[in-house]
């Protein structure tokens, strides 16, 4: 049984910052790509960023230069540092990881950017 648990969401003013964390636990022998997706009300879930085990990263155009994804392989954890947040970044953010050659999802954490 594998579990992904996110933390770090909340309410922040435009221009502010938040850091999301996602820790994987359970019977893990392999974690490949880890990433973050988000889903705003009435919209489809979209990729925000992902990172390979070797540290190669990929970002959605809408967050390039503002968000930074990183991971700690020893802790089976992925992070998302979000700076210069905009109201359009408001969404539920989901952690995603390829664990034991299967895709796993976290339960999601709400990020709200509002004054």
mmCIF file of N, CA and C in Angstrom:
data_model
loop_
_atom_site.group_PDB
_atom_site.id
_atom_site.type_symbol
_atom_site.label_atom_id
_atom_site.label_comp_id
_atom_site.label_asym_id
_atom_site.label_seq_id
_atom_site.Cartn_x
_atom_site.Cartn_y
_atom_site.Cartn_z
ATOM 1 N N UNK A 1 0.849 -1.192 0.000
ATOM 2 C CA UNK A 1 0.000 0.000 0.000
ATOM 3 C C UNK A 1 0.884 1.242 0.000
ATOM 4 N N UNK A 2 0.620 2.156 -0.950
ATOM 5 C CA UNK A 2 1.404 3.376 -1.089
ATOM 6 C C UNK A 2 0.496 4.579 -0.875
ATOM 7 N N UNK A 3 1.028 5.596 -0.234
ATOM 8 C CA UNK A 3 0.231 6.785 0.050
ATOM 9 C C UNK A 3 1.041 8.035 -0.243
ATOM 10 N N UNK A 4 0.379 9.048 -0.832
ATOM 11 C CA UNK A 4 0.975 10.361 -1.043
ATOM 12 C C UNK A 4 0.190 11.362 -0.207
ATOM 13 N N UNK A 5 0.882 12.124 0.615
ATOM 14 C CA UNK A 5 0.220 13.088 1.481
ATOM 15 C C UNK A 5 0.794 14.472 1.232
ATOM 16 N N UNK A 6 -0.090 15.389 0.803
ATOM 17 C CA UNK A 6 0.323 16.766 0.531
ATOM 18 C C UNK A 6 0.113 17.636 1.758
ATOM 19 N N UNK A 7 0.872 18.721 1.809
ATOM 20 C CA UNK A 7 0.685 19.727 2.851
ATOM 21 C C UNK A 7 1.193 21.065 2.335
ATOM 22 N N UNK A 8 0.778 22.141 3.009
ATOM 23 C CA UNK A 8 1.317 23.455 2.671
ATOM 24 C C UNK A 8 0.379 24.383 1.943
ATOM 25 N N UNK A 9 -0.810 23.924 1.596
ATOM 26 C CA UNK A 9 -1.750 24.812 0.925
ATOM 27 C C UNK A 9 -2.314 25.850 1.882
ATOM 28 N N UNK A 10 -3.100 26.770 1.321
ATOM 29 C CA UNK A 10 -3.718 27.786 2.160
ATOM 30 C C UNK A 10 -4.130 28.998 1.365
ATOM 31 N N UNK A 11 -4.407 30.057 2.104
ATOM 32 C CA UNK A 11 -4.830 31.326 1.520
ATOM 33 C C UNK A 11 -3.656 32.291 1.525
ATOM 34 N N UNK A 12 -3.420 32.925 0.395
ATOM 35 C CA UNK A 12 -2.305 33.868 0.288
ATOM 36 C C UNK A 12 -2.741 35.029 -0.598
ATOM 37 N N UNK A 13 -2.175 36.189 -0.341
ATOM 38 C CA UNK A 13 -2.490 37.362 -1.159
ATOM 39 C C UNK A 13 -1.727 37.319 -2.481
ATOM 40 N N UNK A 14 -2.252 37.980 -3.501
ATOM 41 C CA UNK A 14 -1.511 38.070 -4.777
ATOM 42 C C UNK A 14 -0.100 38.602 -4.548
ATOM 43 N N UNK A 15 0.858 37.977 -5.224
ATOM 44 C CA UNK A 15 2.255 38.334 -5.045
ATOM 45 C C UNK A 15 2.949 37.561 -3.944
ATOM 46 N N UNK A 16 2.195 36.815 -3.170
ATOM 47 C CA UNK A 16 2.768 36.050 -2.062
ATOM 48 C C UNK A 16 3.355 34.719 -2.508
ATOM 49 N N UNK A 17 3.793 33.962 -1.502
ATOM 50 C CA UNK A 17 4.449 32.681 -1.756
ATOM 51 C C UNK A 17 3.867 31.585 -0.875
ATOM 52 N N UNK A 18 3.937 30.374 -1.382
ATOM 53 C CA UNK A 18 3.590 29.172 -0.624
ATOM 54 C C UNK A 18 4.531 28.058 -1.039
ATOM 55 N N UNK A 19 4.741 27.120 -0.127
ATOM 56 C CA UNK A 19 5.538 25.939 -0.444
ATOM 57 C C UNK A 19 4.712 24.702 -0.148
ATOM 58 N N UNK A 20 4.494 23.894 -1.172
ATOM 59 C CA UNK A 20 3.786 22.633 -1.019
ATOM 60 C C UNK A 20 4.784 21.496 -0.846
ATOM 61 N N UNK A 21 4.389 20.531 -0.035
ATOM 62 C CA UNK A 21 5.197 19.333 0.158
ATOM 63 C C UNK A 21 4.332 18.109 -0.087
ATOM 64 N N UNK A 22 4.949 17.035 -0.537
ATOM 65 C CA UNK A 22 4.237 15.779 -0.748
ATOM 66 C C UNK A 22 5.179 14.641 -0.401
ATOM 67 N N UNK A 23 4.775 13.853 0.580
ATOM 68 C CA UNK A 23 5.602 12.739 1.037
ATOM 69 C C UNK A 23 4.954 11.421 0.670
ATOM 70 N N UNK A 24 5.752 10.533 0.115
ATOM 71 C CA UNK A 24 5.291 9.189 -0.217
ATOM 72 C C UNK A 24 5.662 8.233 0.899
ATOM 73 N N UNK A 25 4.747 7.318 1.223
ATOM 74 C CA UNK A 25 5.012 6.338 2.279
ATOM 75 C C UNK A 25 4.396 5.007 1.892
ATOM 76 N N UNK A 26 4.818 3.970 2.600
ATOM 77 C CA UNK A 26 4.292 2.640 2.337
ATOM 78 C C UNK A 26 5.376 1.724 1.783
ATOM 79 N N UNK A 27 4.945 0.704 1.080
ATOM 80 C CA UNK A 27 5.860 -0.293 0.514
ATOM 81 C C UNK A 27 6.414 0.219 -0.815
ATOM 82 N N UNK A 28 7.519 0.968 -0.723
ATOM 83 C CA UNK A 28 8.093 1.630 -1.894
ATOM 84 C C UNK A 28 9.434 1.012 -2.232
ATOM 85 N N UNK A 29 9.595 0.580 -3.476
ATOM 86 C CA UNK A 29 10.920 0.153 -3.921
ATOM 87 C C UNK A 29 11.414 0.956 -5.107
ATOM 88 N N UNK A 30 10.522 1.784 -5.681
ATOM 89 C CA UNK A 30 10.942 2.598 -6.825
ATOM 90 C C UNK A 30 10.030 3.802 -6.973
ATOM 91 N N UNK A 31 10.632 4.993 -7.081
ATOM 92 C CA UNK A 31 9.884 6.205 -7.425
ATOM 93 C C UNK A 31 10.590 6.858 -8.591
ATOM 94 N N UNK A 32 9.893 7.016 -9.688
ATOM 95 C CA UNK A 32 10.486 7.661 -10.855
ATOM 96 C C UNK A 32 10.049 9.117 -10.888
ATOM 97 N N UNK A 33 9.233 9.498 -11.845
ATOM 98 C CA UNK A 33 8.818 10.891 -11.966
ATOM 99 C C UNK A 33 7.857 11.269 -10.834
ATOM 100 N N UNK A 34 8.064 12.457 -10.296
ATOM 101 C CA UNK A 34 7.132 13.037 -9.332
ATOM 102 C C UNK A 34 6.688 14.393 -9.863
ATOM 103 N N UNK A 35 5.468 14.763 -9.545
ATOM 104 C CA UNK A 35 5.006 16.029 -10.090
ATOM 105 C C UNK A 35 3.819 16.603 -9.358
ATOM 106 N N UNK A 36 3.416 17.779 -9.837
ATOM 107 C CA UNK A 36 2.254 18.481 -9.292
ATOM 108 C C UNK A 36 1.301 18.816 -10.437
ATOM 109 N N UNK A 37 0.036 18.589 -10.184
ATOM 110 C CA UNK A 37 -1.041 18.981 -11.079
ATOM 111 C C UNK A 37 -1.968 19.901 -10.300
ATOM 112 N N UNK A 38 -2.820 20.607 -11.027
ATOM 113 C CA UNK A 38 -3.818 21.432 -10.351
ATOM 114 C C UNK A 38 -5.117 21.411 -11.127
ATOM 115 N N UNK A 39 -6.188 21.650 -10.383
ATOM 116 C CA UNK A 39 -7.517 21.691 -10.993
ATOM 117 C C UNK A 39 -8.299 22.845 -10.389
ATOM 118 N N UNK A 40 -8.629 23.800 -11.237
ATOM 119 C CA UNK A 40 -9.456 24.934 -10.825
ATOM 120 C C UNK A 40 -10.919 24.598 -11.055
ATOM 121 N N UNK A 41 -11.832 25.271 -10.350
ATOM 122 C CA UNK A 41 -13.261 24.994 -10.523
ATOM 123 C C UNK A 41 -13.684 25.129 -11.979
ATOM 124 N N UNK A 42 -14.361 24.109 -12.467
ATOM 125 C CA UNK A 42 -14.864 24.144 -13.833
ATOM 126 C C UNK A 42 -13.832 23.880 -14.910
ATOM 127 N N UNK A 43 -12.618 23.551 -14.508
ATOM 128 C CA UNK A 43 -11.555 23.312 -15.482
ATOM 129 C C UNK A 43 -10.988 21.903 -15.328
ATOM 130 N N UNK A 44 -10.297 21.456 -16.361
ATOM 131 C CA UNK A 44 -9.671 20.147 -16.296
ATOM 132 C C UNK A 44 -8.378 20.204 -15.479
ATOM 133 N N UNK A 45 -7.993 19.061 -14.954
ATOM 134 C CA UNK A 45 -6.730 18.972 -14.226
ATOM 135 C C UNK A 45 -5.584 19.183 -15.217
ATOM 136 N N UNK A 46 -4.590 19.971 -14.816
ATOM 137 C CA UNK A 46 -3.475 20.271 -15.705
ATOM 138 C C UNK A 46 -2.145 20.079 -14.991
ATOM 139 N N UNK A 47 -1.140 19.760 -15.782
ATOM 140 C CA UNK A 47 0.202 19.612 -15.235
ATOM 141 C C UNK A 47 0.765 20.975 -14.850
ATOM 142 N N UNK A 48 1.347 21.040 -13.669
ATOM 143 C CA UNK A 48 2.047 22.257 -13.229
ATOM 144 C C UNK A 48 3.549 22.083 -13.456
ATOM 145 N N UNK A 49 4.090 20.992 -12.934
ATOM 146 C CA UNK A 49 5.518 20.726 -13.086
ATOM 147 C C UNK A 49 5.789 19.276 -12.736
ATOM 148 N N UNK A 50 6.859 18.719 -13.311
ATOM 149 C CA UNK A 50 7.300 17.409 -12.865
ATOM 150 C C UNK A 50 8.816 17.355 -12.866
ATOM 151 N N UNK A 51 9.329 16.368 -12.129
ATOM 152 C CA UNK A 51 10.765 16.230 -11.948
ATOM 153 C C UNK A 51 11.118 14.750 -11.958
ATOM 154 N N UNK A 52 12.175 14.418 -12.690
ATOM 155 C CA UNK A 52 12.617 13.033 -12.730
ATOM 156 C C UNK A 52 13.491 12.729 -11.513
ATOM 157 N N UNK A 53 13.814 11.475 -11.348
ATOM 158 C CA UNK A 53 14.654 11.078 -10.231
ATOM 159 C C UNK A 53 16.033 11.747 -10.314
ATOM 160 N N UNK A 54 16.476 12.003 -11.548
ATOM 161 C CA UNK A 54 17.777 12.641 -11.759
ATOM 162 C C UNK A 54 17.724 14.161 -11.646
ATOM 163 N N UNK A 55 16.534 14.704 -11.453
ATOM 164 C CA UNK A 55 16.415 16.144 -11.257
ATOM 165 C C UNK A 55 16.060 16.943 -12.492
ATOM 166 N N UNK A 56 15.735 16.295 -13.590
ATOM 167 C CA UNK A 56 15.297 17.020 -14.775
ATOM 168 C C UNK A 56 13.868 17.507 -14.560
ATOM 169 N N UNK A 57 13.619 18.753 -14.918
ATOM 170 C CA UNK A 57 12.326 19.355 -14.619
ATOM 171 C C UNK A 57 11.606 19.822 -15.881
ATOM 172 N N UNK A 58 10.298 19.965 -15.736
ATOM 173 C CA UNK A 58 9.459 20.484 -16.817
ATOM 174 C C UNK A 58 8.340 21.282 -16.171
ATOM 175 N N UNK A 59 8.032 22.457 -16.744
ATOM 176 C CA UNK A 59 7.028 23.343 -16.167
ATOM 177 C C UNK A 59 5.977 23.733 -17.198
ATOM 178 N N UNK A 60 4.767 23.958 -16.732
ATOM 179 C CA UNK A 60 3.756 24.582 -17.565
ATOM 180 C C UNK A 60 4.203 26.015 -17.864
ATOM 181 N N UNK A 61 3.881 26.503 -19.046
ATOM 182 C CA UNK A 61 4.287 27.861 -19.419
ATOM 183 C C UNK A 61 3.766 28.901 -18.437
ATOM 184 N N UNK A 62 2.586 28.651 -17.894
ATOM 185 C CA UNK A 62 1.944 29.633 -17.018
ATOM 186 C C UNK A 62 2.670 29.816 -15.684
ATOM 187 N N UNK A 63 3.542 28.890 -15.316
ATOM 188 C CA UNK A 63 4.222 29.000 -14.023
ATOM 189 C C UNK A 63 5.741 29.145 -14.146
ATOM 190 N N UNK A 64 6.254 29.085 -15.359
ATOM 191 C CA UNK A 64 7.700 29.200 -15.553
ATOM 192 C C UNK A 64 8.212 30.515 -14.984
ATOM 193 N N UNK A 65 9.309 30.439 -14.249
ATOM 194 C CA UNK A 65 9.902 31.629 -13.653
ATOM 195 C C UNK A 65 9.306 32.006 -12.308
ATOM 196 N N UNK A 66 8.193 31.379 -11.936
ATOM 197 C CA UNK A 66 7.547 31.682 -10.655
ATOM 198 C C UNK A 66 7.553 30.474 -9.713
ATOM 199 N N UNK A 67 7.405 29.282 -10.258
ATOM 200 C CA UNK A 67 7.347 28.059 -9.454
ATOM 201 C C UNK A 67 8.637 27.267 -9.639
ATOM 202 N N UNK A 68 9.020 26.573 -8.574
ATOM 203 C CA UNK A 68 10.195 25.704 -8.631
ATOM 204 C C UNK A 68 9.856 24.365 -7.987
ATOM 205 N N UNK A 69 10.068 23.297 -8.737
ATOM 206 C CA UNK A 69 9.854 21.952 -8.204
ATOM 207 C C UNK A 69 11.197 21.365 -7.795
ATOM 208 N N UNK A 70 11.191 20.625 -6.698
ATOM 209 C CA UNK A 70 12.402 19.950 -6.240
ATOM 210 C C UNK A 70 11.995 18.670 -5.524
ATOM 211 N N UNK A 71 12.974 17.827 -5.245
ATOM 212 C CA UNK A 71 12.643 16.573 -4.552
ATOM 213 C C UNK A 71 13.814 16.136 -3.696
ATOM 214 N N UNK A 72 13.484 15.350 -2.686
ATOM 215 C CA UNK A 72 14.480 14.739 -1.824
ATOM 216 C C UNK A 72 14.264 13.234 -1.925
ATOM 217 N N UNK A 73 15.109 12.570 -2.680
ATOM 218 C CA UNK A 73 14.920 11.135 -2.925
ATOM 219 C C UNK A 73 15.063 10.319 -1.631
ATOM 220 N N UNK A 74 15.898 10.758 -0.727
ATOM 221 C CA UNK A 74 16.091 10.022 0.526
ATOM 222 C C UNK A 74 14.827 10.054 1.383
ATOM 223 N N UNK A 75 14.051 11.124 1.224
ATOM 224 C CA UNK A 75 12.823 11.275 2.018
ATOM 225 C C UNK A 75 11.565 10.964 1.213
ATOM 226 N N UNK A 76 11.738 10.549 -0.048
ATOM 227 C CA UNK A 76 10.577 10.259 -0.917
ATOM 228 C C UNK A 76 9.600 11.430 -0.940
ATOM 229 N N UNK A 77 10.139 12.627 -1.052
ATOM 230 C CA UNK A 77 9.332 13.839 -0.952
ATOM 231 C C UNK A 77 9.588 14.755 -2.145
ATOM 232 N N UNK A 78 8.514 15.385 -2.614
ATOM 233 C CA UNK A 78 8.609 16.380 -3.673
ATOM 234 C C UNK A 78 8.030 17.685 -3.147
ATOM 235 N N UNK A 79 8.610 18.787 -3.594
ATOM 236 C CA UNK A 79 8.201 20.109 -3.140
ATOM 237 C C UNK A 79 7.819 20.988 -4.338
ATOM 238 N N UNK A 80 7.000 21.983 -4.065
ATOM 239 C CA UNK A 80 6.680 22.992 -5.067
ATOM 240 C C UNK A 80 6.732 24.354 -4.391
ATOM 241 N N UNK A 81 7.753 25.133 -4.713
ATOM 242 C CA UNK A 81 7.867 26.494 -4.211
ATOM 243 C C UNK A 81 7.159 27.405 -5.195
ATOM 244 N N UNK A 82 6.152 28.114 -4.702
ATOM 245 C CA UNK A 82 5.334 28.971 -5.554
ATOM 246 C C UNK A 82 5.518 30.418 -5.125
ATOM 247 N N UNK A 83 6.079 31.216 -6.013
ATOM 248 C CA UNK A 83 6.297 32.639 -5.756
ATOM 249 C C UNK A 83 5.464 33.491 -6.710
ATOM 250 N N UNK A 84 5.326 34.741 -6.381
ATOM 251 C CA UNK A 84 4.578 35.687 -7.228
ATOM 252 C C UNK A 84 3.222 35.113 -7.613
ATOM 253 N N UNK A 85 2.516 34.612 -6.626
ATOM 254 C CA UNK A 85 1.241 33.952 -6.899
ATOM 255 C C UNK A 85 0.204 34.922 -7.437
ATOM 256 N N UNK A 86 -0.630 34.408 -8.335
ATOM 257 C CA UNK A 86 -1.681 35.183 -8.981
ATOM 258 C C UNK A 86 -3.035 34.555 -8.661
ATOM 259 N N UNK A 87 -4.109 35.340 -8.740
ATOM 260 C CA UNK A 87 -5.441 34.760 -8.506
ATOM 261 C C UNK A 87 -5.722 33.550 -9.397
ATOM 262 N N UNK A 88 -5.204 33.555 -10.602
ATOM 263 C CA UNK A 88 -5.440 32.433 -11.517
ATOM 264 C C UNK A 88 -4.685 31.164 -11.117
ATOM 265 N N UNK A 89 -3.847 31.250 -10.112
ATOM 266 C CA UNK A 89 -3.197 30.050 -9.572
ATOM 267 C C UNK A 89 -4.097 29.317 -8.565
ATOM 268 N N UNK A 90 -5.220 29.911 -8.239
ATOM 269 C CA UNK A 90 -6.154 29.281 -7.307
ATOM 270 C C UNK A 90 -6.662 27.960 -7.865
ATOM 271 N N UNK A 91 -6.489 26.898 -7.083
ATOM 272 C CA UNK A 91 -6.876 25.559 -7.532
ATOM 273 C C UNK A 91 -6.609 24.570 -6.408
ATOM 274 N N UNK A 92 -7.074 23.356 -6.611
ATOM 275 C CA UNK A 92 -6.636 22.245 -5.772
ATOM 276 C C UNK A 92 -5.397 21.659 -6.432
ATOM 277 N N UNK A 93 -4.332 21.554 -5.664
ATOM 278 C CA UNK A 93 -3.062 21.046 -6.176
ATOM 279 C C UNK A 93 -2.892 19.591 -5.743
ATOM 280 N N UNK A 94 -2.589 18.741 -6.714
ATOM 281 C CA UNK A 94 -2.451 17.309 -6.476
ATOM 282 C C UNK A 94 -1.009 16.863 -6.741
ATOM 283 N N UNK A 95 -0.516 16.060 -5.840
ATOM 284 C CA UNK A 95 0.779 15.419 -6.023
ATOM 285 C C UNK A 95 0.575 14.143 -6.842
ATOM 286 N N UNK A 96 1.541 13.849 -7.678
ATOM 287 C CA UNK A 96 1.480 12.669 -8.540
ATOM 288 C C UNK A 96 2.862 12.036 -8.583
ATOM 289 N N UNK A 97 2.910 10.710 -8.557
ATOM 290 C CA UNK A 97 4.213 10.053 -8.604
ATOM 291 C C UNK A 97 4.097 8.673 -9.227
ATOM 292 N N UNK A 98 5.133 8.295 -9.938
ATOM 293 C CA UNK A 98 5.227 6.944 -10.487
ATOM 294 C C UNK A 98 5.965 6.097 -9.452
ATOM 295 N N UNK A 99 5.178 5.346 -8.674
ATOM 296 C CA UNK A 99 5.726 4.550 -7.572
ATOM 297 C C UNK A 99 5.528 3.080 -7.890
ATOM 298 N N UNK A 100 6.622 2.343 -7.850
ATOM 299 C CA UNK A 100 6.560 0.900 -8.137
ATOM 300 C C UNK A 100 5.901 0.659 -9.506
ATOM 301 N N UNK A 101 6.215 1.534 -10.458
ATOM 302 C CA UNK A 101 5.755 1.441 -11.852
ATOM 303 C C UNK A 101 4.252 1.647 -11.987
ATOM 304 N N UNK A 102 3.642 2.252 -10.970
ATOM 305 C CA UNK A 102 2.226 2.605 -11.048
ATOM 306 C C UNK A 102 2.055 4.069 -10.680
ATOM 307 N N UNK A 103 1.004 4.698 -11.198
ATOM 308 C CA UNK A 103 0.735 6.105 -10.916
ATOM 309 C C UNK A 103 -0.075 6.237 -9.636
ATOM 310 N N UNK A 104 0.407 7.088 -8.752
ATOM 311 C CA UNK A 104 -0.290 7.351 -7.504
ATOM 312 C C UNK A 104 -0.614 8.834 -7.403
ATOM 313 N N UNK A 105 -1.719 9.137 -6.721
ATOM 314 C CA UNK A 105 -2.166 10.514 -6.546
ATOM 315 C C UNK A 105 -2.365 10.808 -5.068
ATOM 316 N N UNK A 106 -2.099 12.053 -4.693
ATOM 317 C CA UNK A 106 -2.446 12.506 -3.366
ATOM 318 C C UNK A 106 -3.890 12.956 -3.327
ATOM 319 N N UNK A 107 -4.324 13.369 -2.126
ATOM 320 C CA UNK A 107 -5.729 13.736 -1.955
ATOM 321 C C UNK A 107 -6.003 15.167 -2.368
ATOM 322 N N UNK A 108 -4.950 15.961 -2.551
ATOM 323 C CA UNK A 108 -5.104 17.335 -2.984
ATOM 324 C C UNK A 108 -5.040 18.316 -1.828
ATOM 325 N N UNK A 109 -4.525 19.506 -2.114
ATOM 326 C CA UNK A 109 -4.482 20.579 -1.129
ATOM 327 C C UNK A 109 -4.911 21.880 -1.816
ATOM 328 N N UNK A 110 -5.767 22.625 -1.131
ATOM 329 C CA UNK A 110 -6.335 23.841 -1.717
ATOM 330 C C UNK A 110 -5.346 25.000 -1.614
ATOM 331 N N UNK A 111 -5.160 25.682 -2.733
ATOM 332 C CA UNK A 111 -4.395 26.924 -2.758
ATOM 333 C C UNK A 111 -5.328 28.023 -3.258
ATOM 334 N N UNK A 112 -5.497 29.052 -2.455
ATOM 335 C CA UNK A 112 -6.362 30.170 -2.822
ATOM 336 C C UNK A 112 -5.549 31.456 -2.798
ATOM 337 N N UNK A 113 -5.554 32.164 -3.918
ATOM 338 C CA UNK A 113 -4.822 33.427 -4.024
ATOM 339 C C UNK A 113 -5.853 34.540 -4.155
ATOM 340 N N UNK A 114 -5.965 35.331 -3.115
ATOM 341 C CA UNK A 114 -7.009 36.350 -3.077
ATOM 342 C C UNK A 114 -6.633 37.440 -2.094
ATOM 343 N N UNK A 115 -7.068 38.659 -2.401
ATOM 344 C CA UNK A 115 -6.852 39.769 -1.475
ATOM 345 C C UNK A 115 -8.056 39.953 -0.572
#
